[in-house]
Amino acid sequence: MSDSPVDTAAWLWDLKEGSNDGVEPTQEEVVTDGFVTWIQDTYGSIRSYSIGEAAIPTTKISNVPTAVTTWGNEKGRFPGLRRFPLTVRSPSSQPLYDLLTLF
């Protein structure tokens, strides 16, 4: 998402549209917030490309239990949170942590 201003704008539009009780965000609002958000994330992601494989963690797998909750599941127990925008869909930390998924 941080590599594309279009992805950032789409994410922000969905976030604002889903949390404003049906009030459509204005184009100026999405463009302004999108630019401010995107320009900061882009510079942060440049580092991960320049470092390459050195950015991949080399730590051993932790045996400390770590929990992840999943929100926004269409068929989950909480239909009110169905469109919650900041969902954890597939944890990328699986290789490093002993994950327990709570349902």
Backbone atoms as SQL, in Angstrom:
CREATE TABLE atoms (id INTEGER PRIMARY KEY, chain TEXT, resi INTEGER, resn TEXT, atom TEXT, x REAL, y REAL, z REAL);
INSERT INTO atoms VALUES
  (1, 'A', 1, 'MET', 'N', 0.813, -1.183, 0.000),
  (2, 'A', 1, 'MET', 'CA', 0.000, 0.000, 0.000),
  (3, 'A', 1, 'MET', 'C', 0.860, 1.251, 0.000),
  (4, 'A', 2, 'SER', 'N', 1.997, 1.231, 0.650),
  (5, 'A', 2, 'SER', 'CA', 2.795, 2.454, 0.747),
  (6, 'A', 2, 'SER', 'C', 3.544, 2.765, -0.540),
  (7, 'A', 3, 'ASP', 'N', 3.551, 1.846, -1.501),
  (8, 'A', 3, 'ASP', 'CA', 4.243, 2.104, -2.763),
  (9, 'A', 3, 'ASP', 'C', 3.373, 2.847, -3.768),
  (10, 'A', 4, 'SER', 'N', 2.086, 2.888, -3.555),
  (11, 'A', 4, 'SER', 'CA', 1.191, 3.481, -4.542),
  (12, 'A', 4, 'SER', 'C', 0.263, 4.513, -3.905),
  (13, 'A', 5, 'PRO', 'N', 0.231, 5.724, -4.433),
  (14, 'A', 5, 'PRO', 'CA', -0.699, 6.716, -3.897),
  (15, 'A', 5, 'PRO', 'C', -2.157, 6.339, -4.170),
  (16, 'A', 6, 'VAL', 'N', -2.399, 5.573, -5.230),
  (17, 'A', 6, 'VAL', 'CA', -3.767, 5.144, -5.533),
  (18, 'A', 6, 'VAL', 'C', -4.246, 4.151, -4.476),
  (19, 'A', 7, 'ASP', 'N', -3.385, 3.206, -4.090),
  (20, 'A', 7, 'ASP', 'CA', -3.740, 2.257, -3.033),
  (21, 'A', 7, 'ASP', 'C', -4.012, 2.982, -1.724),
  (22, 'A', 8, 'THR', 'N', -3.173, 3.947, -1.397),
  (23, 'A', 8, 'THR', 'CA', -3.353, 4.705, -0.161),
  (24, 'A', 8, 'THR', 'C', -4.668, 5.471, -0.193),
  (25, 'A', 9, 'ALA', 'N', -4.979, 6.111, -1.316),
  (26, 'A', 9, 'ALA', 'CA', -6.235, 6.863, -1.436),
  (27, 'A', 9, 'ALA', 'C', -7.442, 5.931, -1.336),
  (28, 'A', 10, 'ALA', 'N', -7.360, 4.759, -1.958),
  (29, 'A', 10, 'ALA', 'CA', -8.467, 3.800, -1.887),
  (30, 'A', 10, 'ALA', 'C', -8.667, 3.309, -0.464),
  (31, 'A', 11, 'TRP', 'N', -7.583, 3.024, 0.237),
  (32, 'A', 11, 'TRP', 'CA', -7.671, 2.580, 1.626),
  (33, 'A', 11, 'TRP', 'C', -8.279, 3.674, 2.492),
  (34, 'A', 12, 'LEU', 'N', -7.824, 4.918, 2.309),
  (35, 'A', 12, 'LEU', 'CA', -8.368, 6.027, 3.095),
  (36, 'A', 12, 'LEU', 'C', -9.838, 6.272, 2.778),
  (37, 'A', 13, 'TRP', 'N', -10.214, 6.191, 1.496),
  (38, 'A', 13, 'TRP', 'CA', -11.618, 6.381, 1.140),
  (39, 'A', 13, 'TRP', 'C', -12.473, 5.322, 1.819),
  (40, 'A', 14, 'ASP', 'N', -12.044, 4.052, 1.767),
  (41, 'A', 14, 'ASP', 'CA', -12.792, 2.974, 2.396),
  (42, 'A', 14, 'ASP', 'C', -12.865, 3.175, 3.903),
  (43, 'A', 15, 'LEU', 'N', -11.764, 3.590, 4.505),
  (44, 'A', 15, 'LEU', 'CA', -11.725, 3.844, 5.942),
  (45, 'A', 15, 'LEU', 'C', -12.690, 4.957, 6.323),
  (46, 'A', 16, 'LYS', 'N', -12.664, 6.059, 5.587),
  (47, 'A', 16, 'LYS', 'CA', -13.526, 7.202, 5.893),
  (48, 'A', 16, 'LYS', 'C', -14.993, 6.902, 5.586),
  (49, 'A', 17, 'GLU', 'N', -15.267, 6.246, 4.473),
  (50, 'A', 17, 'GLU', 'CA', -16.639, 5.941, 4.081),
  (51, 'A', 17, 'GLU', 'C', -17.273, 4.957, 5.058),
  (52, 'A', 18, 'GLY', 'N', -16.488, 4.021, 5.555),
  (53, 'A', 18, 'GLY', 'CA', -17.015, 3.024, 6.472),
  (54, 'A', 18, 'GLY', 'C', -17.172, 3.500, 7.894),
  (55, 'A', 19, 'SER', 'N', -16.561, 4.627, 8.234),
  (56, 'A', 19, 'SER', 'CA', -16.625, 5.096, 9.619),
  (57, 'A', 19, 'SER', 'C', -17.314, 6.447, 9.766),
  (58, 'A', 20, 'ASN', 'N', -17.928, 6.959, 8.702),
  (59, 'A', 20, 'ASN', 'CA', -18.585, 8.272, 8.758),
  (60, 'A', 20, 'ASN', 'C', -20.098, 8.171, 8.683),
  (61, 'A', 21, 'ASP', 'N', -20.674, 7.064, 9.078),
  (62, 'A', 21, 'ASP', 'CA', -22.126, 6.875, 9.061),
  (63, 'A', 21, 'ASP', 'C', -22.742, 7.169, 7.698),
  (64, 'A', 22, 'GLY', 'N', -22.088, 6.733, 6.635),
  (65, 'A', 22, 'GLY', 'CA', -22.627, 6.882, 5.295),
  (66, 'A', 22, 'GLY', 'C', -22.349, 8.206, 4.619),
  (67, 'A', 23, 'VAL', 'N', -21.628, 9.115, 5.274),
  (68, 'A', 23, 'VAL', 'CA', -21.297, 10.402, 4.668),
  (69, 'A', 23, 'VAL', 'C', -20.083, 10.203, 3.764),
  (70, 'A', 24, 'GLU', 'N', -20.243, 10.526, 2.494),
  (71, 'A', 24, 'GLU', 'CA', -19.149, 10.365, 1.535),
  (72, 'A', 24, 'GLU', 'C', -18.027, 11.361, 1.821),
  (73, 'A', 25, 'PRO', 'N', -16.782, 10.910, 1.869),
  (74, 'A', 25, 'PRO', 'CA', -15.674, 11.864, 2.011),
  (75, 'A', 25, 'PRO', 'C', -15.505, 12.658, 0.717),
  (76, 'A', 26, 'THR', 'N', -15.070, 13.901, 0.846),
  (77, 'A', 26, 'THR', 'CA', -14.862, 14.718, -0.352),
  (78, 'A', 26, 'THR', 'C', -13.561, 14.311, -1.035),
  (79, 'A', 27, 'GLN', 'N', -13.462, 14.632, -2.321),
  (80, 'A', 27, 'GLN', 'CA', -12.253, 14.315, -3.072),
  (81, 'A', 27, 'GLN', 'C', -11.053, 15.049, -2.475),
  (82, 'A', 28, 'GLU', 'N', -11.247, 16.297, -2.098),
  (83, 'A', 28, 'GLU', 'CA', -10.152, 17.074, -1.514),
  (84, 'A', 28, 'GLU', 'C', -9.668, 16.451, -0.205),
  (85, 'A', 29, 'GLU', 'N', -10.601, 15.972, 0.596),
  (86, 'A', 29, 'GLU', 'CA', -10.260, 15.341, 1.867),
  (87, 'A', 29, 'GLU', 'C', -9.427, 14.071, 1.643),
  (88, 'A', 30, 'VAL', 'N', -9.843, 13.240, 0.699),
  (89, 'A', 30, 'VAL', 'CA', -9.124, 11.995, 0.423),
  (90, 'A', 30, 'VAL', 'C', -7.748, 12.281, -0.171),
  (91, 'A', 31, 'VAL', 'N', -7.673, 13.234, -1.102),
  (92, 'A', 31, 'VAL', 'CA', -6.392, 13.558, -1.736),
  (93, 'A', 31, 'VAL', 'C', -5.421, 14.151, -0.723),
  (94, 'A', 32, 'THR', 'N', -5.888, 15.081, 0.104),
  (95, 'A', 32, 'THR', 'CA', -5.014, 15.710, 1.104),
  (96, 'A', 32, 'THR', 'C', -4.524, 14.691, 2.121),
  (97, 'A', 33, 'ASP', 'N', -5.452, 13.943, 2.714),
  (98, 'A', 33, 'ASP', 'CA', -5.056, 12.939, 3.705),
  (99, 'A', 33, 'ASP', 'C', -4.211, 11.840, 3.067),
  (100, 'A', 34, 'GLY', 'N', -4.541, 11.477, 1.834),
  (101, 'A', 34, 'GLY', 'CA', -3.772, 10.446, 1.137),
  (102, 'A', 34, 'GLY', 'C', -2.347, 10.872, 0.876),
  (103, 'A', 35, 'PHE', 'N', -2.160, 12.115, 0.444),
  (104, 'A', 35, 'PHE', 'CA', -0.807, 12.601, 0.185),
  (105, 'A', 35, 'PHE', 'C', 0.012, 12.643, 1.465),
  (106, 'A', 36, 'VAL', 'N', -0.573, 13.168, 2.530),
  (107, 'A', 36, 'VAL', 'CA', 0.154, 13.263, 3.802),
  (108, 'A', 36, 'VAL', 'C', 0.531, 11.871, 4.310),
  (109, 'A', 37, 'THR', 'N', -0.379, 10.923, 4.187),
  (110, 'A', 37, 'THR', 'CA', -0.098, 9.557, 4.637),
  (111, 'A', 37, 'THR', 'C', 0.893, 8.863, 3.714),
  (112, 'A', 38, 'TRP', 'N', 0.687, 8.973, 2.407),
  (113, 'A', 38, 'TRP', 'CA', 1.514, 8.253, 1.438),
  (114, 'A', 38, 'TRP', 'C', 2.955, 8.729, 1.443),
  (115, 'A', 39, 'ILE', 'N', 3.199, 10.031, 1.492),
  (116, 'A', 39, 'ILE', 'CA', 4.568, 10.540, 1.390),
  (117, 'A', 39, 'ILE', 'C', 5.419, 10.049, 2.567),
  (118, 'A', 40, 'GLN', 'N', 4.825, 9.902, 3.725),
  (119, 'A', 40, 'GLN', 'CA', 5.575, 9.409, 4.887),
  (120, 'A', 40, 'GLN', 'C', 5.854, 7.916, 4.775),
  (121, 'A', 41, 'ASP', 'N', 4.873, 7.139, 4.358),
  (122, 'A', 41, 'ASP', 'CA', 5.061, 5.690, 4.232),
  (123, 'A', 41, 'ASP', 'C', 6.025, 5.330, 3.115),
  (124, 'A', 42, 'THR', 'N', 6.017, 6.086, 2.036),
  (125, 'A', 42, 'THR', 'CA', 6.895, 5.778, 0.907),
  (126, 'A', 42, 'THR', 'C', 8.354, 5.886, 1.296),
  (127, 'A', 43, 'TYR', 'N', 8.707, 6.933, 1.998),
  (128, 'A', 43, 'TYR', 'CA', 10.100, 7.074, 2.405),
  (129, 'A', 43, 'TYR', 'C', 10.509, 5.969, 3.372),
  (130, 'A', 44, 'GLY', 'N', 9.585, 5.499, 4.178),
  (131, 'A', 44, 'GLY', 'CA', 9.891, 4.394, 5.076),
  (132, 'A', 44, 'GLY', 'C', 10.102, 3.085, 4.347),
  (133, 'A', 45, 'SER', 'N', 9.367, 2.864, 3.248),
  (134, 'A', 45, 'SER', 'CA', 9.499, 1.597, 2.532),
  (135, 'A', 45, 'SER', 'C', 10.724, 1.564, 1.624),
  (136, 'A', 46, 'ILE', 'N', 11.279, 2.715, 1.284),
  (137, 'A', 46, 'ILE', 'CA', 12.488, 2.745, 0.454),
  (138, 'A', 46, 'ILE', 'C', 13.614, 1.990, 1.149),
  (139, 'A', 47, 'ARG', 'N', 13.690, 2.116, 2.444),
  (140, 'A', 47, 'ARG', 'CA', 14.755, 1.471, 3.209),
  (141, 'A', 47, 'ARG', 'C', 14.694, -0.049, 3.064),
  (142, 'A', 48, 'SER', 'N', 13.495, -0.618, 3.097),
  (143, 'A', 48, 'SER', 'CA', 13.395, -2.077, 3.000),
  (144, 'A', 48, 'SER', 'C', 13.861, -2.584, 1.639),
  (145, 'A', 49, 'TYR', 'N', 13.680, -1.792, 0.586),
  (146, 'A', 49, 'TYR', 'CA', 14.171, -2.197, -0.730),
  (147, 'A', 49, 'TYR', 'C', 15.687, -2.066, -0.822),
  (148, 'A', 50, 'SER', 'N', 16.242, -1.032, -0.217),
  (149, 'A', 50, 'SER', 'CA', 17.680, -0.806, -0.335),
  (150, 'A', 50, 'SER', 'C', 18.484, -1.801, 0.495),
  (151, 'A', 51, 'ILE', 'N', 17.927, -2.266, 1.577),
  (152, 'A', 51, 'ILE', 'CA', 18.642, -3.212, 2.434),
  (153, 'A', 51, 'ILE', 'C', 18.581, -4.621, 1.849),
  (154, 'A', 52, 'GLY', 'N', 17.470, -4.960, 1.221),
  (155, 'A', 52, 'GLY', 'CA', 17.317, -6.275, 0.608),
  (156, 'A', 52, 'GLY', 'C', 17.210, -7.375, 1.646),
  (157, 'A', 53, 'GLU', 'N', 17.999, -8.424, 1.482),
  (158, 'A', 53, 'GLU', 'CA', 17.911, -9.573, 2.376),
  (159, 'A', 53, 'GLU', 'C', 18.367, -9.260, 3.789),
  (160, 'A', 54, 'ALA', 'N', 19.130, -8.209, 3.965),
  (161, 'A', 54, 'ALA', 'CA', 19.563, -7.847, 5.312),
  (162, 'A', 54, 'ALA', 'C', 18.382, -7.444, 6.186),
  (163, 'A', 55, 'ALA', 'N', 17.250, -7.075, 5.577),
  (164, 'A', 55, 'ALA', 'CA', 16.070, -6.673, 6.340),
  (165, 'A', 55, 'ALA', 'C', 15.293, -7.869, 6.874),
  (166, 'A', 56, 'ILE', 'N', 15.564, -9.061, 6.363),
  (167, 'A', 56, 'ILE', 'CA', 14.854, -10.255, 6.807),
  (168, 'A', 56, 'ILE', 'C', 15.396, -10.664, 8.170),
  (169, 'A', 57, 'PRO', 'N', 14.511, -10.785, 9.182),
  (170, 'A', 57, 'PRO', 'CA', 14.983, -11.151, 10.513),
  (171, 'A', 57, 'PRO', 'C', 15.591, -12.550, 10.526),
  (172, 'A', 58, 'THR', 'N', 16.656, -12.698, 11.264),
  (173, 'A', 58, 'THR', 'CA', 17.326, -13.995, 11.348),
  (174, 'A', 58, 'THR', 'C', 17.206, -14.600, 12.737),
  (175, 'A', 59, 'THR', 'N', 16.303, -14.081, 13.549),
  (176, 'A', 59, 'THR', 'CA', 16.137, -14.606, 14.899),
  (177, 'A', 59, 'THR', 'C', 15.489, -15.979, 14.851),
  (178, 'A', 60, 'LYS', 'N', 15.698, -16.730, 15.911),
  (179, 'A', 60, 'LYS', 'CA', 15.112, -18.059, 15.998),
  (180, 'A', 60, 'LYS', 'C', 13.633, -17.941, 16.348),
  (181, 'A', 61, 'ILE', 'N', 12.901, -19.015, 16.121),
  (182, 'A', 61, 'ILE', 'CA', 11.481, -19.036, 16.450),
  (183, 'A', 61, 'ILE', 'C', 11.324, -18.933, 17.958),
  (184, 'A', 62, 'SER', 'N', 10.447, -18.046, 18.372),
  (185, 'A', 62, 'SER', 'CA', 10.185, -17.843, 19.793),
  (186, 'A', 62, 'SER', 'C', 9.181, -18.878, 20.269),
  (187, 'A', 63, 'ASN', 'N', 9.368, -19.387, 21.471),
  (188, 'A', 63, 'ASN', 'CA', 8.401, -20.326, 22.028),
  (189, 'A', 63, 'ASN', 'C', 7.452, -19.635, 23.001),
  (190, 'A', 64, 'VAL', 'N', 7.491, -18.305, 23.040),
  (191, 'A', 64, 'VAL', 'CA', 6.572, -17.536, 23.870),
  (192, 'A', 64, 'VAL', 'C', 5.238, -17.444, 23.134),
  (193, 'A', 65, 'PRO', 'N', 4.131, -17.897, 23.752),
  (194, 'A', 65, 'PRO', 'CA', 2.834, -17.825, 23.069),
  (195, 'A', 65, 'PRO', 'C', 2.460, -16.383, 22.737),
  (196, 'A', 66, 'THR', 'N', 1.996, -16.176, 21.524),
  (197, 'A', 66, 'THR', 'CA', 1.580, -14.858, 21.054),
  (198, 'A', 66, 'THR', 'C', 0.180, -14.995, 20.484),
  (199, 'A', 67, 'ALA', 'N', -0.724, -14.100, 20.852),
  (200, 'A', 67, 'ALA', 'CA', -2.111, -14.189, 20.397),
  (201, 'A', 67, 'ALA', 'C', -2.400, -13.158, 19.321),
  (202, 'A', 68, 'VAL', 'N', -3.254, -13.538, 18.382),
  (203, 'A', 68, 'VAL', 'CA', -3.713, -12.639, 17.328),
  (204, 'A', 68, 'VAL', 'C', -5.229, -12.758, 17.263),
  (205, 'A', 69, 'THR', 'N', -5.926, -11.633, 17.316),
  (206, 'A', 69, 'THR', 'CA', -7.376, -11.664, 17.142),
  (207, 'A', 69, 'THR', 'C', -7.708, -11.259, 15.716),
  (208, 'A', 70, 'THR', 'N', -8.763, -11.825, 15.189),
  (209, 'A', 70, 'THR', 'CA', -9.174, -11.525, 13.825),
  (210, 'A', 70, 'THR', 'C', -10.507, -10.799, 13.862),
  (211, 'A', 71, 'TRP', 'N', -10.510, -9.555, 13.381),
  (212, 'A', 71, 'TRP', 'CA', -11.732, -8.756, 13.313),
  (213, 'A', 71, 'TRP', 'C', -12.110, -8.582, 11.860),
  (214, 'A', 72, 'GLY', 'N', -13.371, -8.341, 11.609),
  (215, 'A', 72, 'GLY', 'CA', -13.817, -8.085, 10.256),
  (216, 'A', 72, 'GLY', 'C', -14.190, -9.345, 9.498),
  (217, 'A', 73, 'ASN', 'N', -14.288, -10.462, 10.188),
  (218, 'A', 73, 'ASN', 'CA', -14.661, -11.715, 9.555),
  (219, 'A', 73, 'ASN', 'C', -16.136, -11.660, 9.169),
  (220, 'A', 74, 'GLU', 'N', -16.444, -11.855, 7.892),
  (221, 'A', 74, 'GLU', 'CA', -17.823, -11.759, 7.409),
  (222, 'A', 74, 'GLU', 'C', -18.767, -12.705, 8.155),
  (223, 'A', 75, 'LYS', 'N', -18.287, -13.883, 8.512),
  (224, 'A', 75, 'LYS', 'CA', -19.145, -14.861, 9.173),
  (225, 'A', 75, 'LYS', 'C', -18.765, -15.037, 10.637),
  (226, 'A', 76, 'GLY', 'N', -18.106, -14.048, 11.191),
  (227, 'A', 76, 'GLY', 'CA', -17.646, -14.140, 12.567),
  (228, 'A', 76, 'GLY', 'C', -18.736, -13.860, 13.584),
  (229, 'A', 77, 'ARG', 'N', -18.340, -13.850, 14.840),
  (230, 'A', 77, 'ARG', 'CA', -19.281, -13.648, 15.932),
  (231, 'A', 77, 'ARG', 'C', -19.698, -12.194, 16.108),
  (232, 'A', 78, 'PHE', 'N', -18.978, -11.268, 15.505),
  (233, 'A', 78, 'PHE', 'CA', -19.238, -9.854, 15.722),
  (234, 'A', 78, 'PHE', 'C', -19.640, -9.182, 14.411),
  (235, 'A', 79, 'PRO', 'N', -20.895, -9.308, 13.989),
  (236, 'A', 79, 'PRO', 'CA', -21.294, -8.730, 12.707),
  (237, 'A', 79, 'PRO', 'C', -21.166, -7.213, 12.672),
  (238, 'A', 80, 'GLY', 'N', -21.213, -6.558, 13.811),
  (239, 'A', 80, 'GLY', 'CA', -21.054, -5.110, 13.847),
  (240, 'A', 80, 'GLY', 'C', -19.664, -4.660, 13.438),
  (241, 'A', 81, 'LEU', 'N', -18.689, -5.551, 13.551),
  (242, 'A', 81, 'LEU', 'CA', -17.315, -5.224, 13.178),
  (243, 'A', 81, 'LEU', 'C', -16.958, -5.806, 11.816),
  (244, 'A', 82, 'ARG', 'N', -17.946, -6.152, 11.043),
  (245, 'A', 82, 'ARG', 'CA', -17.739, -6.797, 9.748),
  (246, 'A', 82, 'ARG', 'C', -16.854, -5.977, 8.822),
  (247, 'A', 83, 'ARG', 'N', -17.002, -4.662, 8.854),
  (248, 'A', 83, 'ARG', 'CA', -16.237, -3.815, 7.947),
  (249, 'A', 83, 'ARG', 'C', -15.132, -3.070, 8.676),
  (250, 'A', 84, 'PHE', 'N', -14.685, -3.582, 9.785),
  (251, 'A', 84, 'PHE', 'CA', -13.618, -2.918, 10.526),
  (252, 'A', 84, 'PHE', 'C', -12.389, -2.832, 9.634),
  (253, 'A', 85, 'PRO', 'N', -11.874, -1.629, 9.365),
  (254, 'A', 85, 'PRO', 'CA', -10.860, -1.452, 8.323),
  (255, 'A', 85, 'PRO', 'C', -9.456, -1.940, 8.660),
  (256, 'A', 86, 'LEU', 'N', -9.124, -2.032, 9.916),
  (257, 'A', 86, 'LEU', 'CA', -7.749, -2.391, 10.269),
  (258, 'A', 86, 'LEU', 'C', -7.687, -3.842, 10.713),
  (259, 'A', 87, 'THR', 'N', -7.984, -4.752, 9.817),
  (260, 'A', 87, 'THR', 'CA', -8.053, -6.163, 10.163),
  (261, 'A', 87, 'THR', 'C', -6.709, -6.850, 10.018),
  (262, 'A', 88, 'VAL', 'N', -6.529, -7.895, 10.794),
  (263, 'A', 88, 'VAL', 'CA', -5.363, -8.764, 10.654),
  (264, 'A', 88, 'VAL', 'C', -5.860, -9.999, 9.929),
  (265, 'A', 89, 'ARG', 'N', -5.597, -10.085, 8.648),
  (266, 'A', 89, 'ARG', 'CA', -6.120, -11.184, 7.834),
  (267, 'A', 89, 'ARG', 'C', -5.206, -12.407, 7.867),
  (268, 'A', 90, 'SER', 'N', -3.936, -12.220, 7.623),
  (269, 'A', 90, 'SER', 'CA', -2.997, -13.333, 7.662),
  (270, 'A', 90, 'SER', 'C', -1.718, -12.822, 8.311),
  (271, 'A', 91, 'PRO', 'N', -1.471, -13.244, 9.531),
  (272, 'A', 91, 'PRO', 'CA', -0.312, -12.714, 10.248),
  (273, 'A', 91, 'PRO', 'C', 0.998, -13.028, 9.535),
  (274, 'A', 92, 'SER', 'N', 1.783, -12.015, 9.269),
  (275, 'A', 92, 'SER', 'CA', 3.070, -12.223, 8.613),
  (276, 'A', 92, 'SER', 'C', 4.142, -12.615, 9.619),
  (277, 'A', 93, 'SER', 'N', 3.803, -12.576, 10.905),
  (278, 'A', 93, 'SER', 'CA', 4.787, -12.916, 11.927),
  (279, 'A', 93, 'SER', 'C', 4.781, -14.404, 12.254),
  (280, 'A', 94, 'GLN', 'N', 4.038, -15.210, 11.511),
  (281, 'A', 94, 'GLN', 'CA', 3.945, -16.649, 11.774),
  (282, 'A', 94, 'GLN', 'C', 5.309, -17.336, 11.885),
  (283, 'A', 95, 'PRO', 'N', 6.294, -17.039, 11.024),
  (284, 'A', 95, 'PRO', 'CA', 7.553, -17.760, 11.131),
  (285, 'A', 95, 'PRO', 'C', 8.335, -17.464, 12.410),
  (286, 'A', 96, 'LEU', 'N', 8.092, -16.314, 13.041),
  (287, 'A', 96, 'LEU', 'CA', 8.897, -15.935, 14.195),
  (288, 'A', 96, 'LEU', 'C', 8.229, -16.184, 15.537),
  (289, 'A', 97, 'TYR', 'N', 6.925, -16.319, 15.555),
  (290, 'A', 97, 'TYR', 'CA', 6.227, -16.427, 16.825),
  (291, 'A', 97, 'TYR', 'C', 5.310, -17.631, 16.839),
  (292, 'A', 98, 'ASP', 'N', 5.080, -18.157, 18.040),
  (293, 'A', 98, 'ASP', 'CA', 4.135, -19.238, 18.237),
  (294, 'A', 98, 'ASP', 'C', 2.757, -18.589, 18.369),
  (295, 'A', 99, 'LEU', 'N', 2.016, -18.496, 17.252),
  (296, 'A', 99, 'LEU', 'CA', 0.764, -17.745, 17.244),
  (297, 'A', 99, 'LEU', 'C', -0.413, -18.581, 17.709),
  (298, 'A', 100, 'LEU', 'N', -1.246, -17.972, 18.526),
  (299, 'A', 100, 'LEU', 'CA', -2.512, -18.550, 18.937),
  (300, 'A', 100, 'LEU', 'C', -3.597, -17.658, 18.362),
  (301, 'A', 101, 'THR', 'N', -4.459, -18.191, 17.523),
  (302, 'A', 101, 'THR', 'CA', -5.527, -17.387, 16.938),
  (303, 'A', 101, 'THR', 'C', -6.764, -17.526, 17.800),
  (304, 'A', 102, 'LEU', 'N', -7.318, -16.396, 18.234),
  (305, 'A', 102, 'LEU', 'CA', -8.503, -16.393, 19.083),
  (306, 'A', 102, 'LEU', 'C', -9.732, -16.126, 18.233),
  (307, 'A', 103, 'PHE', 'N', -10.748, -16.955, 18.374),
  (308, 'A', 103, 'PHE', 'CA', -11.984, -16.762, 17.611),
  (309, 'A', 103, 'PHE', 'C', -13.127, -16.513, 18.546);
